[in-house]
Amino acid sequence: MFPLASIHALGKVGLALVEILIGIGFAFGLEISGFSNSYVLTGQFYFRNGRVIKAMFTAILVAMVLIFASVAVGLLDYDVIWVDPTYLWPGVVGGALMGIGIIIGGYCPGTSIVSSTALKKDAWFFVLGGLVGTFLFSETERLFHYFYNSSFYGRVTLMDVFHVSAGVVVFVMAIIIVLTFWLNEWAVNKFKREDTQPYPTPRWAPIATVVVLLAAAGVWAIWPNWQQRWNQVAATQEPLLQQREVQISPYELATTINKTKTLQTVIVDVRDDYSYNLFHLRWSRHIPLDELLGAVPEFRKMAKETPATVFVIVSNGEDQATQAWKMLVAEKVPNVYLLAGGLNDWIKVFGEKDMAEGKIMEAKAAGNTQLLDYYFAEALGDRYRAADMLADPDNDEIIEKIKDQFVPKIKVKGPTGPAGGGCG
C-alpha cells in the first residue's frame, strides 16, 4: 500500500536522486506556469490574468482526484499522508500577512526561490528579506508564543467539519473549482487593462471540464462504505476475532476501568434504548448501532489527543458488539475491544448483590444473544451495584480478587501517521 515504504530500498543516494528529480519537475512546472514572474503573480490580485490561479487549482484538483481515487480502491492510506495541523487564528493572521507580502513584493517564498534561480534581481532581494524576516521571527517568537500556538485544532479536514464522506467533498470541490475558473475568466475580461492582451479560452476547455467532473463523480461513486472498508482489512483483522484476541473478559474491563491514571477507557453501549434504560454501566456512552458511524470522527480525535485511550464495545451478548467492532476497525479507530459475553456475562460475574436483593432475577433468553438473560425489578439504568463498581465500598477488594482471574488482552497502540511534512 502507498506511500511505498520500499522506496527506502534505493538507499540514501537513490532516495536523494528521486527527491532531486521531483524538485526539478516541480520547479519546471512553476516556471512554465508563470510563477517566477512577479507581474503575473500580482496580476491575480488585480484580475489582470488568471494563470497562477488556474495552475494552482488545476494541480489541487488533479491531486485531489488521484489521491482519493487511490484511497477508495485501497492503494493509498490517507491517514499516513501529512495534513498540516490547524492553528486557526495564527493561520488567519499569517495568511493575511503573506497575502500583503505577495502583493507588495510580488512573490511568495517558493516562487521567489524559483525566480532567483532564473537570475531575477528582485527575487534575490525578496529571498534576502525572507531570510532576515525568518531570523527576526526566531528571535522574537517568545513575545507572542501563546498566540502563535493558540486555537489549535489538530488535523482538520472538510470531511470532519461537515461529517460527509471524502467522495462527496471531492465532487463538491470539483464543482467549486470549475466555477472559480469561470468567475476568474469573467473577472479578467471585465477588469483587464487596455494594454493586456486577452488570453483565449482553449477549445478543449469544455471537454476537460466534463472529464474532471466525471472523474470527481466517479470518486464519489466508488467511495467505500464501512462494509467495503472492512473487506479491505478483513484478512488481517478477522483472525483477531476468531482467535478471541479482542474479546476482553468482564474481569479485565473492571480492572481497566479502575486504571484511571494510566488509561482512558471509553465504554460504548450500542444497544437499543429499551435495553439501555433497563441496565447499563455507569461509565458507558449510549450510541445505538445505527448511529455509531457518526461518532467515528470524535473517537479518532480522542485517540489522537490521548493515545492511551481504549474503546470497549458492549451489548447484551456479542453479536451487536462484534458488528460495532468491525465498523470502528474498518474506520481506523485504534485500540477497539469488545466485552466477552456482553452484559449478560458482566451481570453473571458482578451482579450477585443485586440478585441477592431481588433487583435482578435470572431468566432465559432462548439462546438469543441479542437479549438480556435477566429480568429487572425496575428500569434503574446505572443505579444497580453491578453498574457502578467504582462506587462500591468493596471496590478495592474486588479488584484485588479478580486481578489474576483473566489473561490480559488489551495492548494500547500509539497513533500511526507521518511525523511531519507539508509544503514550504
Short mmCIF file of C-alpha atoms in Angstrom, two decimals:
data_model
loop_
_atom_site.label_atom_id
_atom_site.label_comp_id
_atom_site.label_asym_id
_atom_site.label_seq_id
_atom_site.Cartn_x
_atom_site.Cartn_y
_atom_site.Cartn_z
CA MET A 1 0.00 0.00 0.00
CA PHE A 2 1.16 3.54 -0.72
CA PRO A 3 3.04 5.52 0.39
CA LEU A 4 5.64 2.99 -0.69
CA ALA A 5 7.95 2.08 2.18
CA SER A 6 10.02 0.09 -0.33
CA ILE A 7 11.38 3.33 -1.78
CA HIS A 8 13.93 3.27 1.02
CA ALA A 9 15.42 0.21 -0.66
CA LEU A 10 17.01 2.67 -3.07
CA GLY A 11 19.31 3.80 -0.29
CA LYS A 12 20.22 7.34 0.68
CA VAL A 13 21.75 8.17 -2.69
CA GLY A 14 18.84 6.74 -4.67
CA LEU A 15 16.29 8.45 -2.44
CA ALA A 16 18.15 11.75 -2.83
CA LEU A 17 18.08 11.37 -6.62
CA VAL A 18 14.33 10.74 -6.57
CA GLU A 19 13.81 13.84 -4.45
CA ILE A 20 16.01 15.90 -6.78
CA LEU A 21 14.01 14.74 -9.82
CA ILE A 22 10.74 15.61 -8.08
CA GLY A 23 12.15 19.03 -7.19
CA ILE A 24 13.26 19.65 -10.77
CA GLY A 25 9.83 18.70 -12.07
CA PHE A 26 8.10 20.91 -9.52
CA ALA A 27 10.32 23.91 -10.33
CA PHE A 28 9.84 23.36 -14.06
CA GLY A 29 6.08 23.32 -13.57
CA LEU A 30 6.21 26.57 -11.61
CA GLU A 31 8.38 28.23 -14.26
CA ILE A 32 6.24 27.35 -17.27
CA SER A 33 3.09 28.35 -15.34
CA GLY A 34 4.41 31.86 -14.78
CA PHE A 35 5.12 31.55 -11.07
CA SER A 36 8.56 33.11 -11.46
CA ASN A 37 7.11 36.29 -12.95
CA SER A 38 6.14 38.83 -10.28
CA TYR A 39 3.92 40.68 -12.76
CA VAL A 40 1.95 37.50 -13.41
CA LEU A 41 1.74 36.66 -9.70
CA THR A 42 0.44 40.04 -8.59
CA GLY A 43 -1.86 40.11 -11.60
CA GLN A 44 -4.11 37.61 -9.80
CA PHE A 45 -4.99 40.26 -7.21
CA TYR A 46 -5.78 42.90 -9.84
CA PHE A 47 -7.61 40.49 -12.20
CA ARG A 48 -5.07 41.16 -14.96
CA ASN A 49 -4.71 37.44 -15.65
CA GLY A 50 -5.61 34.11 -14.10
CA ARG A 51 -2.66 31.88 -15.00
CA VAL A 52 -1.47 31.29 -11.44
CA ILE A 53 -4.95 30.67 -10.04
CA LYS A 54 -5.74 28.22 -12.82
CA ALA A 55 -2.41 26.41 -12.42
CA MET A 56 -2.81 26.11 -8.64
CA PHE A 57 -6.39 24.95 -8.69
CA THR A 58 -5.73 22.54 -11.55
CA ALA A 59 -2.91 20.98 -9.52
CA ILE A 60 -5.15 20.78 -6.45
CA LEU A 61 -7.98 19.24 -8.43
CA VAL A 62 -5.83 16.61 -10.16
CA ALA A 63 -4.02 15.68 -6.95
CA MET A 64 -7.29 15.50 -5.01
CA VAL A 65 -8.98 13.21 -7.53
CA LEU A 66 -5.96 10.91 -7.85
CA ILE A 67 -5.33 10.71 -4.09
CA PHE A 68 -8.88 9.92 -3.09
CA ALA A 69 -9.42 7.57 -6.03
CA SER A 70 -6.37 5.66 -4.78
CA VAL A 71 -7.76 5.69 -1.24
CA ALA A 72 -11.14 4.45 -2.46
CA VAL A 73 -9.65 1.37 -4.15
CA GLY A 74 -7.30 0.62 -1.25
CA LEU A 75 -3.99 1.64 -2.84
CA LEU A 76 -3.31 4.56 -0.52
CA ASP A 77 -3.66 5.04 3.22
CA TYR A 78 -4.86 8.61 3.72
CA ASP A 79 -4.04 8.52 7.42
CA VAL A 80 -0.29 8.41 6.74
CA ILE A 81 -0.39 11.46 4.47
CA TRP A 82 0.70 14.62 6.23
CA VAL A 83 -2.04 17.20 6.69
CA ASP A 84 -0.89 20.45 8.29
CA PRO A 85 -2.44 20.89 11.75
CA THR A 86 -4.81 23.81 12.12
CA TYR A 87 -3.93 26.81 14.28
CA LEU A 88 -6.96 28.89 13.37
CA TRP A 89 -6.23 32.50 14.35
CA PRO A 90 -2.46 32.37 13.87
CA GLY A 91 -3.23 30.94 10.43
CA VAL A 92 -5.64 33.78 9.64
CA VAL A 93 -3.12 36.43 10.68
CA GLY A 94 -0.25 34.66 8.92
CA GLY A 95 -2.28 34.30 5.74
CA ALA A 96 -3.17 37.98 5.77
CA LEU A 97 0.49 38.96 6.25
CA MET A 98 1.59 36.62 3.49
CA GLY A 99 -1.06 37.98 1.13
CA ILE A 100 0.09 41.54 1.78
CA GLY A 101 3.70 40.44 1.27
CA ILE A 102 2.89 38.84 -2.09
CA ILE A 103 1.10 41.98 -3.31
CA ILE A 104 3.95 44.27 -2.28
CA GLY A 105 6.92 42.02 -3.06
CA GLY A 106 5.48 40.13 -5.99
CA TYR A 107 6.46 36.68 -4.73
CA CYS A 108 5.72 34.05 -2.15
CA PRO A 109 8.63 32.16 -0.50
CA GLY A 110 8.61 29.29 -3.00
CA THR A 111 8.19 31.37 -6.14
CA SER A 112 10.98 33.73 -5.03
CA ILE A 113 13.37 30.78 -4.98
CA VAL A 114 12.28 29.76 -8.49
CA SER A 115 12.74 33.32 -9.74
CA SER A 116 16.12 33.71 -8.06
CA THR A 117 17.41 30.67 -9.94
CA ALA A 118 16.31 32.46 -13.11
CA LEU A 119 18.68 35.29 -12.06
CA LYS A 120 15.94 37.83 -11.38
CA LYS A 121 17.34 40.55 -9.13
CA ASP A 122 14.04 41.45 -7.47
CA ALA A 123 13.69 37.81 -6.40
CA TRP A 124 17.18 37.91 -4.84
CA PHE A 125 16.17 40.85 -2.67
CA PHE A 126 12.91 39.11 -1.76
CA VAL A 127 14.80 35.97 -0.66
CA LEU A 128 17.21 38.12 1.35
CA GLY A 129 14.28 39.87 3.03
CA GLY A 130 12.73 36.47 3.77
CA LEU A 131 15.92 35.29 5.48
CA VAL A 132 16.06 38.44 7.58
CA GLY A 133 12.38 38.06 8.47
CA THR A 134 12.94 34.44 9.47
CA PHE A 135 15.81 35.48 11.76
CA LEU A 136 13.71 38.22 13.37
CA PHE A 137 10.81 35.83 13.87
CA SER A 138 13.02 33.26 15.60
CA GLU A 139 14.39 35.93 17.92
CA THR A 140 11.02 37.44 18.85
CA GLU A 141 8.73 34.40 18.85
CA ARG A 142 8.81 34.24 22.66
CA LEU A 143 6.97 37.56 22.75
CA PHE A 144 3.88 36.09 21.08
CA HIS A 145 4.42 32.39 21.77
CA TYR A 146 0.98 31.97 23.36
CA PHE A 147 -0.86 33.43 20.37
CA TYR A 148 1.36 31.54 17.91
CA ASN A 149 0.25 28.23 19.43
CA SER A 150 -3.35 29.19 20.20
CA SER A 151 -6.61 27.86 18.70
CA PHE A 152 -5.01 24.50 17.91
CA TYR A 153 -7.46 22.05 16.32
CA GLY A 154 -5.03 19.41 15.11
CA ARG A 155 -5.65 17.68 11.79
CA VAL A 156 -8.92 19.07 10.45
CA THR A 157 -10.41 18.14 7.08
CA LEU A 158 -13.62 19.10 5.32
CA MET A 159 -14.85 15.56 5.96
CA ASP A 160 -14.52 16.16 9.70
CA VAL A 161 -16.15 19.59 9.60
CA PHE A 162 -19.20 18.64 7.53
CA HIS A 163 -19.43 14.95 8.55
CA VAL A 164 -19.59 13.72 4.98
CA SER A 165 -17.53 11.21 3.03
CA ALA A 166 -14.43 12.20 1.10
CA GLY A 167 -16.24 11.25 -2.11
CA VAL A 168 -18.81 13.98 -1.51
CA VAL A 169 -16.08 16.51 -0.70
CA VAL A 170 -14.16 15.66 -3.89
CA PHE A 171 -17.22 16.16 -6.09
CA VAL A 172 -18.32 19.40 -4.41
CA MET A 173 -14.79 20.82 -4.52
CA ALA A 174 -14.52 19.94 -8.22
CA ILE A 175 -17.66 21.95 -8.90
CA ILE A 176 -16.36 24.88 -6.81
CA ILE A 177 -13.03 24.86 -8.66
CA VAL A 178 -14.71 24.80 -12.08
CA LEU A 179 -16.92 27.73 -11.02
CA THR A 180 -13.80 29.54 -9.78
CA PHE A 181 -12.23 29.14 -13.22
CA TRP A 182 -15.32 30.60 -14.85
CA LEU A 183 -15.54 33.53 -12.41
CA ASN A 184 -11.84 34.23 -12.80
CA GLU A 185 -12.17 34.29 -16.58
CA TRP A 186 -15.12 36.67 -16.32
CA ALA A 187 -13.25 38.96 -13.90
CA VAL A 188 -10.11 39.08 -16.07
CA ASN A 189 -12.13 40.03 -19.14
CA LYS A 190 -14.01 42.70 -17.19
CA PHE A 191 -11.13 44.32 -15.26
CA LYS A 192 -8.12 43.74 -17.51
CA ARG A 193 -6.05 46.76 -18.51
CA GLU A 194 -6.33 48.12 -22.01
CA ASP A 195 -2.76 47.07 -22.82
CA THR A 196 -3.40 43.50 -21.69
CA GLN A 197 -3.87 41.03 -24.49
CA PRO A 198 -6.82 38.70 -23.87
CA TYR A 199 -5.91 35.06 -23.39
CA PRO A 200 -8.36 32.96 -25.41
CA THR A 201 -10.01 30.01 -23.72
CA PRO A 202 -8.74 26.75 -25.26
CA ARG A 203 -11.22 24.83 -27.38
CA TRP A 204 -10.71 21.75 -25.27
CA ALA A 205 -11.63 23.54 -22.02
CA PRO A 206 -15.30 22.36 -22.01
CA ILE A 207 -14.20 18.78 -22.67
CA ALA A 208 -11.62 18.96 -19.87
CA THR A 209 -14.28 20.35 -17.53
CA VAL A 210 -16.63 17.46 -18.26
CA VAL A 211 -13.83 14.91 -17.82
CA VAL A 212 -12.82 16.39 -14.46
CA LEU A 213 -16.38 16.48 -13.15
CA LEU A 214 -16.96 12.90 -14.29
CA ALA A 215 -13.74 11.80 -12.58
CA ALA A 216 -14.78 13.53 -9.35
CA ALA A 217 -18.25 11.97 -9.58
CA GLY A 218 -16.54 8.61 -10.12
CA VAL A 219 -14.60 9.02 -6.87
CA TRP A 220 -17.88 9.72 -5.10
CA ALA A 221 -19.50 6.69 -6.72
CA ILE A 222 -16.74 4.24 -5.76
CA TRP A 223 -16.13 5.66 -2.29
CA PRO A 224 -16.39 2.62 0.01
CA ASN A 225 -18.87 2.26 2.86
CA TRP A 226 -17.78 0.66 6.11
CA GLN A 227 -18.54 -2.87 4.88
CA GLN A 228 -16.27 -2.39 1.88
CA ARG A 229 -13.61 -0.90 4.13
CA TRP A 230 -13.91 -3.93 6.37
CA ASN A 231 -13.40 -6.21 3.38
CA GLN A 232 -10.12 -4.39 2.69
CA VAL A 233 -8.78 -5.16 6.18
CA ALA A 234 -10.63 -8.41 6.95
CA ALA A 235 -7.65 -10.58 6.03
CA THR A 236 -5.64 -9.18 8.93
CA GLN A 237 -8.43 -8.31 11.38
CA GLU A 238 -10.82 -11.27 11.12
CA PRO A 239 -8.29 -13.68 12.71
CA LEU A 240 -8.26 -11.47 15.81
CA LEU A 241 -11.98 -12.13 16.22
CA GLN A 242 -11.69 -15.85 15.50
CA GLN A 243 -8.83 -16.24 17.97
CA ARG A 244 -10.71 -14.08 20.52
CA GLU A 245 -7.83 -11.66 20.86
CA VAL A 246 -10.13 -8.64 21.15
CA GLN A 247 -12.88 -10.05 23.37
CA ILE A 248 -11.92 -8.97 26.89
CA SER A 249 -13.42 -10.60 29.96
CA PRO A 250 -15.58 -8.70 32.48
CA TYR A 251 -12.67 -9.03 34.91
CA GLU A 252 -10.30 -7.22 32.56
CA LEU A 253 -12.83 -4.48 31.82
CA ALA A 254 -13.39 -3.91 35.53
CA THR A 255 -9.64 -3.69 36.12
CA THR A 256 -9.19 -1.37 33.12
CA ILE A 257 -11.90 0.99 34.36
CA ASN A 258 -10.02 1.22 37.63
CA LYS A 259 -6.83 2.38 35.85
CA THR A 260 -8.00 5.97 35.57
CA LYS A 261 -4.46 7.38 35.88
CA THR A 262 -2.88 5.36 33.07
CA LEU A 263 -5.75 4.64 30.68
CA GLN A 264 -8.76 6.48 29.30
CA THR A 265 -11.43 3.81 28.91
CA VAL A 266 -14.37 4.68 26.67
CA ILE A 267 -17.21 2.17 27.02
CA VAL A 268 -19.63 2.34 24.11
CA ASP A 269 -23.06 0.77 24.62
CA VAL A 270 -24.56 0.03 21.19
CA ARG A 271 -27.90 -1.44 22.34
CA ASP A 272 -31.37 -0.02 21.80
CA ASP A 273 -32.94 2.47 24.20
CA TYR A 274 -35.09 -0.16 25.95
CA SER A 275 -32.18 -2.41 26.91
CA TYR A 276 -30.00 0.56 27.84
CA ASN A 277 -32.64 2.00 30.17
CA LEU A 278 -33.07 -1.35 31.92
CA PHE A 279 -29.40 -1.71 32.81
CA HIS A 280 -26.15 -0.10 31.71
CA LEU A 281 -22.71 0.52 33.09
CA ARG A 282 -22.31 3.82 34.89
CA TRP A 283 -19.33 4.88 32.78
CA SER A 284 -20.75 3.94 29.36
CA ARG A 285 -21.82 6.14 26.46
CA HIS A 286 -25.03 5.15 24.74
CA ILE A 287 -24.60 5.22 20.96
CA PRO A 288 -27.06 2.88 19.18
CA LEU A 289 -25.50 0.74 16.50
CA ASP A 290 -27.16 2.62 13.64
CA GLU A 291 -25.65 5.91 14.91
CA LEU A 292 -22.16 4.60 15.61
CA LEU A 293 -20.50 5.80 12.40
CA GLY A 294 -21.41 9.37 13.28
CA ALA A 295 -19.18 9.13 16.36
CA VAL A 296 -16.10 7.96 14.43
CA PRO A 297 -14.55 11.44 13.95
CA GLU A 298 -14.87 12.13 17.67
CA PHE A 299 -13.34 8.76 18.59
CA ARG A 300 -10.41 9.25 16.26
CA LYS A 301 -9.81 12.71 17.67
CA MET A 302 -9.90 11.35 21.22
CA ALA A 303 -7.41 8.64 20.32
CA LYS A 304 -5.06 11.15 18.74
CA GLU A 305 -5.21 13.63 21.62
CA THR A 306 -4.89 10.88 24.27
CA PRO A 307 -3.03 7.89 22.77
CA ALA A 308 -3.67 5.80 25.90
CA THR A 309 -7.37 5.53 25.03
CA VAL A 310 -9.16 2.19 24.84
CA PHE A 311 -12.62 1.77 23.30
CA VAL A 312 -14.70 -1.15 24.63
CA ILE A 313 -17.94 -2.06 22.86
CA VAL A 314 -20.71 -3.61 24.97
CA SER A 315 -24.07 -5.11 24.07
CA ASN A 316 -26.32 -7.74 25.65
CA GLY A 317 -24.31 -10.55 24.06
CA GLU A 318 -21.56 -10.37 21.48
CA ASP A 319 -23.36 -10.14 18.13
CA GLN A 320 -24.04 -6.40 18.07
CA ALA A 321 -20.72 -5.65 19.74
CA THR A 322 -18.87 -7.66 17.10
CA GLN A 323 -20.55 -5.74 14.29
CA ALA A 324 -19.75 -2.45 16.03
CA TRP A 325 -16.13 -3.59 16.46
CA LYS A 326 -15.88 -4.27 12.71
CA MET A 327 -17.33 -0.84 11.94
CA LEU A 328 -14.84 1.01 14.13
CA VAL A 329 -11.87 -1.06 12.98
CA ALA A 330 -12.86 -0.51 9.34
CA GLU A 331 -12.95 3.24 10.05
CA LYS A 332 -9.46 3.00 11.63
CA VAL A 333 -10.36 3.78 15.20
CA PRO A 334 -7.43 2.37 17.24
CA ASN A 335 -7.47 0.18 20.36
CA VAL A 336 -11.00 -1.21 19.99
CA TYR A 337 -12.15 -4.20 22.04
CA LEU A 338 -15.48 -5.77 22.95
CA LEU A 339 -16.84 -7.25 26.15
CA ALA A 340 -16.75 -11.04 26.01
CA GLY A 341 -20.20 -12.47 26.68
CA GLY A 342 -21.64 -8.97 26.76
CA LEU A 343 -23.52 -7.55 29.73
CA ASN A 344 -25.02 -10.98 30.35
CA ASP A 345 -21.62 -12.22 31.49
CA TRP A 346 -20.92 -8.95 33.31
CA ILE A 347 -24.07 -9.36 35.42
CA LYS A 348 -23.27 -13.03 35.96
CA VAL A 349 -19.89 -12.05 37.44
CA PHE A 350 -20.70 -8.84 39.30
CA GLY A 351 -24.46 -8.97 39.87
CA GLU A 352 -24.57 -11.21 42.94
CA LYS A 353 -25.52 -8.42 45.38
CA ASP A 354 -28.29 -7.14 43.10
CA MET A 355 -29.68 -10.64 42.67
CA ALA A 356 -29.49 -11.26 46.41
CA GLU A 357 -31.57 -8.11 46.94
CA GLY A 358 -34.14 -9.23 44.34
CA LYS A 359 -33.41 -6.36 41.96
CA ILE A 360 -32.14 -8.63 39.19
CA MET A 361 -33.56 -12.09 38.51
CA GLU A 362 -32.08 -14.73 36.26
CA ALA A 363 -34.10 -15.65 33.19
CA LYS A 364 -33.59 -17.38 29.85
CA ALA A 365 -33.25 -15.61 26.54
CA ALA A 366 -33.92 -18.73 24.49
CA GLY A 367 -30.42 -18.65 23.10
CA ASN A 368 -30.92 -15.22 21.52
CA THR A 369 -27.59 -13.46 22.08
CA GLN A 370 -29.21 -10.08 21.42
CA LEU A 371 -31.35 -10.28 24.58
CA LEU A 372 -30.55 -9.92 28.24
CA ASP A 373 -30.66 -13.14 30.23
CA TYR A 374 -32.14 -11.37 33.23
CA TYR A 375 -35.33 -9.78 34.46
CA PHE A 376 -35.14 -6.43 36.25
CA ALA A 377 -37.46 -5.29 39.02
CA GLU A 378 -37.17 -1.73 37.78
CA ALA A 379 -35.53 0.13 34.94
CA LEU A 380 -32.82 1.63 37.13
CA GLY A 381 -30.22 2.05 34.39
CA ASP A 382 -26.88 2.59 36.13
CA ARG A 383 -28.27 2.60 39.70
CA TYR A 384 -27.50 -1.05 40.27
CA ARG A 385 -24.49 -2.15 42.30
CA ALA A 386 -23.17 -4.06 39.31
CA ALA A 387 -23.45 -0.97 37.16
CA ASP A 388 -21.17 1.21 39.27
CA MET A 389 -18.32 -0.79 40.72
CA LEU A 390 -16.22 2.29 41.46
CA ALA A 391 -18.89 3.43 43.94
CA ASP A 392 -18.87 0.04 45.72
CA PRO A 393 -17.13 0.33 49.11
CA ASP A 394 -15.59 -3.08 48.44
CA ASN A 395 -14.18 -1.97 45.07
CA ASP A 396 -10.51 -2.29 46.04
CA GLU A 397 -11.12 -5.74 47.49
CA ILE A 398 -12.99 -6.85 44.38
CA ILE A 399 -10.21 -5.63 42.06
CA GLU A 400 -7.60 -7.39 44.18
CA LYS A 401 -9.54 -10.66 43.96
CA ILE A 402 -10.10 -10.60 40.21
CA LYS A 403 -6.72 -9.30 39.03
CA ASP A 404 -5.41 -12.84 38.49
CA GLN A 405 -8.60 -14.29 37.02
CA PHE A 406 -8.03 -13.26 33.40
CA VAL A 407 -5.39 -13.17 30.70
CA PRO A 408 -4.81 -9.51 29.76
CA LYS A 409 -5.58 -8.80 26.12
CA ILE A 410 -5.59 -5.01 25.95
CA LYS A 411 -2.49 -3.69 24.21
CA VAL A 412 -2.51 0.03 23.67
CA LYS A 413 -1.07 1.03 20.33
CA GLY A 414 0.06 4.56 19.60
CA PRO A 415 -1.34 6.59 16.70
CA THR A 416 0.02 5.99 13.21
CA GLY A 417 0.86 8.68 10.72
CA PRO A 418 3.66 10.85 9.40
CA ALA A 419 5.83 12.75 11.85
CA GLY A 420 5.91 15.81 9.62
CA GLY A 421 5.71 17.13 6.14
CA GLY A 422 3.97 19.82 4.18
CA CYS A 423 4.93 22.50 1.71
CA GLY A 424 7.22 25.40 2.37
#
